Short mmCIF file of C-alpha atoms (C1' of nucleotides) in Angstrom, two decimals:
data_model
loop_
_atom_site.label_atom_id
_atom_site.label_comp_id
_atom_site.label_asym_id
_atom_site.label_seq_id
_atom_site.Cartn_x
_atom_site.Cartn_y
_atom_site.Cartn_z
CA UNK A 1 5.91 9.55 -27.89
CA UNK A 2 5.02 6.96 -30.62
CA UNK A 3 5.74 3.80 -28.60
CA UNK A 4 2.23 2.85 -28.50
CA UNK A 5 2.55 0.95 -31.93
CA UNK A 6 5.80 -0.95 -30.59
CA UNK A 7 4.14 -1.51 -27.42
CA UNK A 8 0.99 -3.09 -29.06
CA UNK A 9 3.19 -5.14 -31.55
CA UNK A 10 5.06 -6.54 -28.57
CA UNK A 11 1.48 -7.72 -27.15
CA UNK A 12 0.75 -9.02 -30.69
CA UNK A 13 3.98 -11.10 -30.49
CA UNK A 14 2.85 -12.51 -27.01
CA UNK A 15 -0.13 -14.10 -28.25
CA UNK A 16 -2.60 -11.31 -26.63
CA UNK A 17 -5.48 -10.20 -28.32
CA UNK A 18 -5.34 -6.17 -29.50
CA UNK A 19 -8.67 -4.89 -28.55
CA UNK A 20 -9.92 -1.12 -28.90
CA UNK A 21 -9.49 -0.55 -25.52
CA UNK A 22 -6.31 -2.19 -24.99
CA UNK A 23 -4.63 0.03 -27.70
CA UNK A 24 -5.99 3.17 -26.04
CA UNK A 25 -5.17 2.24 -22.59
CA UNK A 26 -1.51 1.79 -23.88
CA UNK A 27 -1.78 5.17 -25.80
CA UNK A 28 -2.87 6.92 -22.28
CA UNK A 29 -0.28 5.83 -21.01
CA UNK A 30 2.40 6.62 -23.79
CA UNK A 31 0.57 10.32 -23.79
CA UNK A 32 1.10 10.63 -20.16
CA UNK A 33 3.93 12.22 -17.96
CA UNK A 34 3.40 11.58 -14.82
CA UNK A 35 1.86 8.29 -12.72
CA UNK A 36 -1.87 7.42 -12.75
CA UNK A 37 -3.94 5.97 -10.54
CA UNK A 38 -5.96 2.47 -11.43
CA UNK A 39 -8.81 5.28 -11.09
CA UNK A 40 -7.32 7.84 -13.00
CA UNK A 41 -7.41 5.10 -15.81
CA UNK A 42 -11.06 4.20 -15.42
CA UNK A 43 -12.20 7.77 -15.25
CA UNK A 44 -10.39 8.26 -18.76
CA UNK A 45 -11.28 5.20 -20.36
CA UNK A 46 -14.86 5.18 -19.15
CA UNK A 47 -15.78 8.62 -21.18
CA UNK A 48 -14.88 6.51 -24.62
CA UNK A 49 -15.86 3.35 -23.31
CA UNK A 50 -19.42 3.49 -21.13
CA UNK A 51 -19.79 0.03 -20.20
CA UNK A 52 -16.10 -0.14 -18.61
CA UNK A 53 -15.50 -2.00 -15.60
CA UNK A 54 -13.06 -1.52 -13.02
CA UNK A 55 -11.79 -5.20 -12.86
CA UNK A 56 -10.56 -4.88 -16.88
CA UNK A 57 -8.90 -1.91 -15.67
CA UNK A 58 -7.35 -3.73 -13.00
CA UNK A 59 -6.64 -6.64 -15.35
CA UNK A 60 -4.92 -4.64 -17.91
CA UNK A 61 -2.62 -2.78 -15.66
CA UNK A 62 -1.53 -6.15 -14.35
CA UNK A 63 -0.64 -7.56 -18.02
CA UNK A 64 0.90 -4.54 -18.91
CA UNK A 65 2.77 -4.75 -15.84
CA UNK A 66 3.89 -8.31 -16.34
CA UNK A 67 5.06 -7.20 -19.86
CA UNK A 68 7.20 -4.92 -18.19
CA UNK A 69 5.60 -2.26 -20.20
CA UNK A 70 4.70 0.18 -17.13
CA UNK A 71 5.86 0.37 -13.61
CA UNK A 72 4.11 0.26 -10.78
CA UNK A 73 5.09 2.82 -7.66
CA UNK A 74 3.55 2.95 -3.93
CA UNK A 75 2.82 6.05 -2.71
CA UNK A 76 1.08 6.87 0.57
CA UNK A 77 -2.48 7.48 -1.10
CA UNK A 78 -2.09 4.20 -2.95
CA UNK A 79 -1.01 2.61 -5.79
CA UNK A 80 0.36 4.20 -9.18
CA UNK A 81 1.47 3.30 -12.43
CA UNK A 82 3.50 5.03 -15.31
CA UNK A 83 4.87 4.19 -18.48
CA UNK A 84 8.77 2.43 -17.52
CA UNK A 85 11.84 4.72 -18.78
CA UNK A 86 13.21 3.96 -22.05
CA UNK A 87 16.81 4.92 -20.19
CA UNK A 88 18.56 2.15 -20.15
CA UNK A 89 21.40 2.98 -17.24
CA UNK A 90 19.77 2.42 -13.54
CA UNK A 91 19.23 5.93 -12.29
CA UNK A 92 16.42 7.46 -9.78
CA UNK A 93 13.28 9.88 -9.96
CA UNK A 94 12.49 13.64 -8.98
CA UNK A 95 9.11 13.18 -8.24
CA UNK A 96 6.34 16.21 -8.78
CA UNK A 97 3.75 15.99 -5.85
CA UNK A 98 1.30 18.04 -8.01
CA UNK A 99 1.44 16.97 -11.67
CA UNK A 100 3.98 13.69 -10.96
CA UNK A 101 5.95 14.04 -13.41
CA UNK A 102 9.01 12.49 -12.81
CA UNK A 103 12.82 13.83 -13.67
CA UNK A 104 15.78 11.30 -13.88
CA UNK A 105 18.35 11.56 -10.86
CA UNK A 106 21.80 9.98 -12.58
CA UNK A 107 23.40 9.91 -9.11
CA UNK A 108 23.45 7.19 -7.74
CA UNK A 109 23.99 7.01 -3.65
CA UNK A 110 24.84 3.16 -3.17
CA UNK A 111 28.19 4.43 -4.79
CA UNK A 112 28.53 6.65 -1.58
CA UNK A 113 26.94 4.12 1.12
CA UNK A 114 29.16 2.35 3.61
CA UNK A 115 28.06 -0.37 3.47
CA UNK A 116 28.74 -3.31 6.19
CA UNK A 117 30.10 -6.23 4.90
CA UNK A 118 28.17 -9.30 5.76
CA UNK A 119 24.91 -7.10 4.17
CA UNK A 120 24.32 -7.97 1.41
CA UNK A 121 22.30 -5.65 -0.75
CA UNK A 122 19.77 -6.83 -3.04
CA UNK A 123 17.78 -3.48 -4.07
CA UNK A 124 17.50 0.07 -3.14
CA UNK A 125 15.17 2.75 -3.39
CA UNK A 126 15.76 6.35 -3.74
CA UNK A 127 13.26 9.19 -4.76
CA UNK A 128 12.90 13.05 -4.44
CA UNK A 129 9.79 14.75 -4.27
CA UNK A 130 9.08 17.81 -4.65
CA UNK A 131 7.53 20.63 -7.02
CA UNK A 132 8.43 20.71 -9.93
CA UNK A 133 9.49 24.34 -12.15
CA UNK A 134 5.84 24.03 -14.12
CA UNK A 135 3.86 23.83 -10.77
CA UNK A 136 5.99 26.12 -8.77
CA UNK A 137 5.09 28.83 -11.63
CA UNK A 138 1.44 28.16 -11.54
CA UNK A 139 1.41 27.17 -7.84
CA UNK A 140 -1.15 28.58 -5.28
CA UNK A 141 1.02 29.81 -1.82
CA UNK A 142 0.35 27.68 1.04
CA UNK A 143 -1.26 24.37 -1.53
CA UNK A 144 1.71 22.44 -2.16
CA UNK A 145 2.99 22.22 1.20
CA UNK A 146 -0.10 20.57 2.06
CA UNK A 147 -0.16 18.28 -0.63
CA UNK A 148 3.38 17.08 0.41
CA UNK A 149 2.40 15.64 4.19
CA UNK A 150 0.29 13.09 2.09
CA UNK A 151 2.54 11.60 -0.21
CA UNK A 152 5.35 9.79 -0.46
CA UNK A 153 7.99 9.38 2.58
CA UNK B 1 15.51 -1.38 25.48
CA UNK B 2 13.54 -0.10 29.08
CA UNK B 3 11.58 2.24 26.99
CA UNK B 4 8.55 0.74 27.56
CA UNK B 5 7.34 2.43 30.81
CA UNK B 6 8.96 5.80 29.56
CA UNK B 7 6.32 5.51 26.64
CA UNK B 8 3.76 4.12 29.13
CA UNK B 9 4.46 7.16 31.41
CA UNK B 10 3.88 9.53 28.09
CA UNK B 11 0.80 8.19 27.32
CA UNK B 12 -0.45 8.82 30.64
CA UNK B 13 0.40 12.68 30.66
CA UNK B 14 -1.24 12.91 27.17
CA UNK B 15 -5.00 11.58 29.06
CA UNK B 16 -4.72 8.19 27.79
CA UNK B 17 -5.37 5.66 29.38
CA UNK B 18 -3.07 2.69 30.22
CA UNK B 19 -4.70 -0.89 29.81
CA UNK B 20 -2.57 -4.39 29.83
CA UNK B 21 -2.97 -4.18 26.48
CA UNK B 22 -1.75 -1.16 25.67
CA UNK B 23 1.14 -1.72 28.33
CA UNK B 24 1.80 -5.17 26.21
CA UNK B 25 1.81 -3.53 22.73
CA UNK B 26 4.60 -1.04 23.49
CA UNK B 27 6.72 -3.59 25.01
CA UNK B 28 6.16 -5.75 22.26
CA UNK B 29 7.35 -3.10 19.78
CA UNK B 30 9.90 -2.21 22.20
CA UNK B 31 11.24 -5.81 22.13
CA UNK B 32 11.35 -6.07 18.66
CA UNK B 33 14.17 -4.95 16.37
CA UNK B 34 12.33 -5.22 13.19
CA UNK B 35 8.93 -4.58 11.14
CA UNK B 36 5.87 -5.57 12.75
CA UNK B 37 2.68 -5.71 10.59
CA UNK B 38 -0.77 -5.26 11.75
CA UNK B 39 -1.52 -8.72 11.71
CA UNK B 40 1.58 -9.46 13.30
CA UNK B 41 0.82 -7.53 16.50
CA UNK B 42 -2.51 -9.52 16.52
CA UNK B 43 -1.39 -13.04 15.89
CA UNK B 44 1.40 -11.90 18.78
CA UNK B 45 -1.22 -10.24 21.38
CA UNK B 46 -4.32 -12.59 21.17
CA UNK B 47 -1.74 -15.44 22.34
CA UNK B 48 -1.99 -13.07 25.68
CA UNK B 49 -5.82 -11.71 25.11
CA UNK B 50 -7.86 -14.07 23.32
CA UNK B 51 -10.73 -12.34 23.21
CA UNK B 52 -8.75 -9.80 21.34
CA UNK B 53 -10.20 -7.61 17.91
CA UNK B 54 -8.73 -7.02 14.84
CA UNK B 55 -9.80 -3.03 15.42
CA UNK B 56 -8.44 -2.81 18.64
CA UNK B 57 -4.89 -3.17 17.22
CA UNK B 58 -5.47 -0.67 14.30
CA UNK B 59 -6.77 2.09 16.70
CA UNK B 60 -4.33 1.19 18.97
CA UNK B 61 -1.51 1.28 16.44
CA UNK B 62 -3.11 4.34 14.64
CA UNK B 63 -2.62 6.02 18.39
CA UNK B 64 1.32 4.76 18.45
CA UNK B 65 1.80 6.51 15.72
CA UNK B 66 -0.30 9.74 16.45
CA UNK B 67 2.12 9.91 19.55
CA UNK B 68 4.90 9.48 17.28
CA UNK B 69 6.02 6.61 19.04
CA UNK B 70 5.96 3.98 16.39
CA UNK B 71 6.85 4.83 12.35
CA UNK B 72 4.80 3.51 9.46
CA UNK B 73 6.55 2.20 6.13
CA UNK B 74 4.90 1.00 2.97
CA UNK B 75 6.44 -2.34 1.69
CA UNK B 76 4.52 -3.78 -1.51
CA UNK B 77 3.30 -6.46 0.55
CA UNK B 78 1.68 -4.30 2.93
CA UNK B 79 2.06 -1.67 5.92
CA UNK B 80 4.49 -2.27 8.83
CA UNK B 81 5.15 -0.66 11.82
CA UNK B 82 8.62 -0.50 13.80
CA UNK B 83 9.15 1.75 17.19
CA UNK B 84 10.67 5.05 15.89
CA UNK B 85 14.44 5.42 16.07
CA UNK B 86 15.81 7.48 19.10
CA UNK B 87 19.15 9.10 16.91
CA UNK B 88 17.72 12.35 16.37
CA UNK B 89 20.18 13.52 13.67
CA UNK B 90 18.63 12.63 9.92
CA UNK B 91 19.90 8.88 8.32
CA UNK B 92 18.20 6.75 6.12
CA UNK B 93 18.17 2.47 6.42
CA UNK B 94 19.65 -0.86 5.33
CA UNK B 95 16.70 -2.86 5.81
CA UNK B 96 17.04 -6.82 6.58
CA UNK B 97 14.48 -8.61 4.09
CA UNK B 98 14.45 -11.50 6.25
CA UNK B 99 14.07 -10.36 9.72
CA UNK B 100 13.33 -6.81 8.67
CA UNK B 101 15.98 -5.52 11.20
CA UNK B 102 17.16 -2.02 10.63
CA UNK B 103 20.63 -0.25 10.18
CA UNK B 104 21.30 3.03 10.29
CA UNK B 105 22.80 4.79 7.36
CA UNK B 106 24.33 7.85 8.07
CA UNK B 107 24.75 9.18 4.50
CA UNK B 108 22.12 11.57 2.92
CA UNK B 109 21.89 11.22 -0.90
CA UNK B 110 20.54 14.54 -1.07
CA UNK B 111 24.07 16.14 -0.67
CA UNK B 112 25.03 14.87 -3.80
CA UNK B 113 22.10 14.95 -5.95
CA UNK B 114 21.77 17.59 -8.42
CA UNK B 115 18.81 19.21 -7.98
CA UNK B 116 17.42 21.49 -11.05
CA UNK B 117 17.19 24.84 -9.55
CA UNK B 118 13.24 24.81 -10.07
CA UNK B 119 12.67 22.52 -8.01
CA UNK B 120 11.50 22.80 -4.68
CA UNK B 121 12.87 19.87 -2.87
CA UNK B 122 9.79 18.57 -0.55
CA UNK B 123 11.24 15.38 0.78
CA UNK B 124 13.04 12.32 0.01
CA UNK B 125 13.25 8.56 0.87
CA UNK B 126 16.61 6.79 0.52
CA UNK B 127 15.84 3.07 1.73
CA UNK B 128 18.39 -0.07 0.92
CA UNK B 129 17.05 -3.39 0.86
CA UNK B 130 18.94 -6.80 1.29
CA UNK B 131 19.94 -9.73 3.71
CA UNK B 132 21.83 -8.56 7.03
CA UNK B 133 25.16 -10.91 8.38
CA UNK B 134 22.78 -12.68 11.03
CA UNK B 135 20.76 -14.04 8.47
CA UNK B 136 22.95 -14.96 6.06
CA UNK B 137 24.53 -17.08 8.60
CA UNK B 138 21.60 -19.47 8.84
CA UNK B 139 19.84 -18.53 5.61
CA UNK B 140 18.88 -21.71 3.47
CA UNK B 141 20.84 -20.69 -0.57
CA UNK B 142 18.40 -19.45 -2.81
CA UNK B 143 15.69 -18.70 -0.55
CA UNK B 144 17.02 -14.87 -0.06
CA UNK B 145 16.71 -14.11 -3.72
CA UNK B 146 13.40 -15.51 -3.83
CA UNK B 147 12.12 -13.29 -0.82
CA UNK B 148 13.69 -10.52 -2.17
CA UNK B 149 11.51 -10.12 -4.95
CA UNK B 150 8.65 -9.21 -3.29
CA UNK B 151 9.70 -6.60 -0.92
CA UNK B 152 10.22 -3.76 -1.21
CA UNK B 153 11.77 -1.49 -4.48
"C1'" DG C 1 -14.22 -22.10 -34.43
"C1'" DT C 2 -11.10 -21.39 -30.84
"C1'" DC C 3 -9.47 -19.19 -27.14
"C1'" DC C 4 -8.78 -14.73 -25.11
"C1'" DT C 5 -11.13 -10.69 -23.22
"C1'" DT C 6 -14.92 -8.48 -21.23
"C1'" DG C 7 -18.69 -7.17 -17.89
"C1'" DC C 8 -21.16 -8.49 -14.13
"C1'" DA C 9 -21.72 -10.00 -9.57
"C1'" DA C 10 -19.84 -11.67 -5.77
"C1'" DA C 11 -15.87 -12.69 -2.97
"C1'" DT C 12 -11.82 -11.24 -0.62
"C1'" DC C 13 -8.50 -8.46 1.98
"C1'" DG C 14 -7.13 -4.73 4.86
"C1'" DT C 15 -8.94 -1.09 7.46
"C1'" DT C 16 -12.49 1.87 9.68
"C1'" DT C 17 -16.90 2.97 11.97
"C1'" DG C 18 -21.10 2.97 15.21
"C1'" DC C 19 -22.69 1.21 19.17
"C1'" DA C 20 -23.35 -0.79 23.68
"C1'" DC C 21 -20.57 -2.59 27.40
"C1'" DT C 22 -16.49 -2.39 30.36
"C1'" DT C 23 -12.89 -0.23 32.86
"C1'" DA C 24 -8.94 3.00 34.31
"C1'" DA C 25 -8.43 6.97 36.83
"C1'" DT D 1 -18.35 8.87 38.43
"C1'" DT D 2 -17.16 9.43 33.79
"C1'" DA D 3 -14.64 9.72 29.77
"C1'" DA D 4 -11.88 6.50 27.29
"C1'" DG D 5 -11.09 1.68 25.66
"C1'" DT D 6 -12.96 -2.62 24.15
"C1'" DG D 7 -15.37 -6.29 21.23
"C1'" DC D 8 -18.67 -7.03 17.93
"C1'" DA D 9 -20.86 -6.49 13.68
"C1'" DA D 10 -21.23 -4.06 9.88
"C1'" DA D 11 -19.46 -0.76 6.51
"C1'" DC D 12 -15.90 0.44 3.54
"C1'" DG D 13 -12.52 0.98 -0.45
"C1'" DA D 14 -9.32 -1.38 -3.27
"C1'" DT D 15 -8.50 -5.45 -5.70
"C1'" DT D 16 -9.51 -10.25 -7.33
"C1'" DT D 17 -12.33 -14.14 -8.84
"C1'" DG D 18 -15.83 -17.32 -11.39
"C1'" DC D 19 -18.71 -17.36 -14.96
"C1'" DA D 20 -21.26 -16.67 -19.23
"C1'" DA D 21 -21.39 -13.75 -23.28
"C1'" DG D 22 -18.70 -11.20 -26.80
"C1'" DG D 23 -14.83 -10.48 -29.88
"C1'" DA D 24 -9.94 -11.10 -32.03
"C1'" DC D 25 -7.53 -13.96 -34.92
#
DNA sequence: GTCCTTGCAAATCGTTTGCACTTAA
DNA sequence: TTAAGTGCAAACGATTTGCAAGGAC
């Protein structure tokens, strides 16, 4: 998408140190659609980078997180991050259970909730998932409904 | 809510057996309104059993929910359980960040979300987050935002 | 040269397992 | 009697920490 630069500017400007892994970390992440696992980031950054351990991993997603550069999402089978939405207006996620790609939901439903009214709301949450058009075409019968029972509620 | 030796009387018919604990457990979910976590139910039972394991209340807990008796929800600062709710028709939940009390919600986002027509809707989770009347009464200001932070998104 | 970042090893936290003992039915 | 439930200790996977060496600026 080409953020990468910005992204690694923005860590310049914070005082952080660019290294070479840093830069491609932020690059995976720029390159990919859907959420990734702190594993699914070792496993890619370990083929360029033998020596990798899993506590930089863990380190980076944390200071990328605190930078408010990705987002991090709990989902049933654990913990996943993804590159946060350049949309600026609050909306919600269509969530892929087999690639995890994610598709913007401009609805909104607090606009539709009753609402008592000595609650008062701080957040809310709201996701779809699903399969997505891409999946469905490539999709094995029987596969995805399995995959669904284990993720997300 | 009286349910507890309707559950106890379930668990019997399914071959299982019905110790104090056990007996203990369900009332204690049954007494409570809100989200229990794992180490809740300990710190709440070994009061009563002493002798009590940390293993005992997972694979008693994992069996709760096996019956379908209690639900499971992921909030970022861990798993909590909460006895399942009796209304059978489908609603979502305003969920008390204090006292993690439930209310119903009787709106489903789903009917108006617009859904792509490729997608194959799998399921969804609607949740709303925020401080309910009881606690707002005797809630300390500025303590509720704080709190709210780190629970759920 | 300074201070941040890394890898390593070890610690920690939440959860699960194997096993021998106890107990409900 | 006997299969199921318990406590204990140990294993486990995910994540975090302290520390010394390496690297960005």
């Amino acid at each position: 998408m080409g953020t990468t630069e910005e992204i690694v500017r923005q860590m310049s400007q914070k005082g952080l140190r660019i290294t070479e892994q840093r830069r491609t970390l932020v690059k995976l992440f720029d390159e990919t659609s859907g959420y990734l696992t702190p594993k699914d980031v070792y496993e890619h950054m370990q083929q360029l980078y033998p020596g990798l351990s899993f506590d930089t991993v863990y380190r980076n997603l944390r200071m990328l997180l605190d930078m408010e550069v990705v987002e991090q999402v709990l989902f049933e089978d654990g913990v996943k991050f993804k590159l946060r939405c350049e949309e600026e207006h609050h909306h919600h996620h269509m969530i892929c259970l087999q690639c995890q790609k994610t598709l913007p939901i401009r609805f909104c439903p607090m606009t539709g909730t009753d609402v008592p009214g000595d609650f008062q709301v701080v957040k809310h949450k709201f996701e779809v998932f699903g399969i997505c058009g891409d999946c469905r075409e490539t999709e094995v019968p029987g596969s995805a409904a399995n995959e669904a029972s284990s993720a997300g509620g």
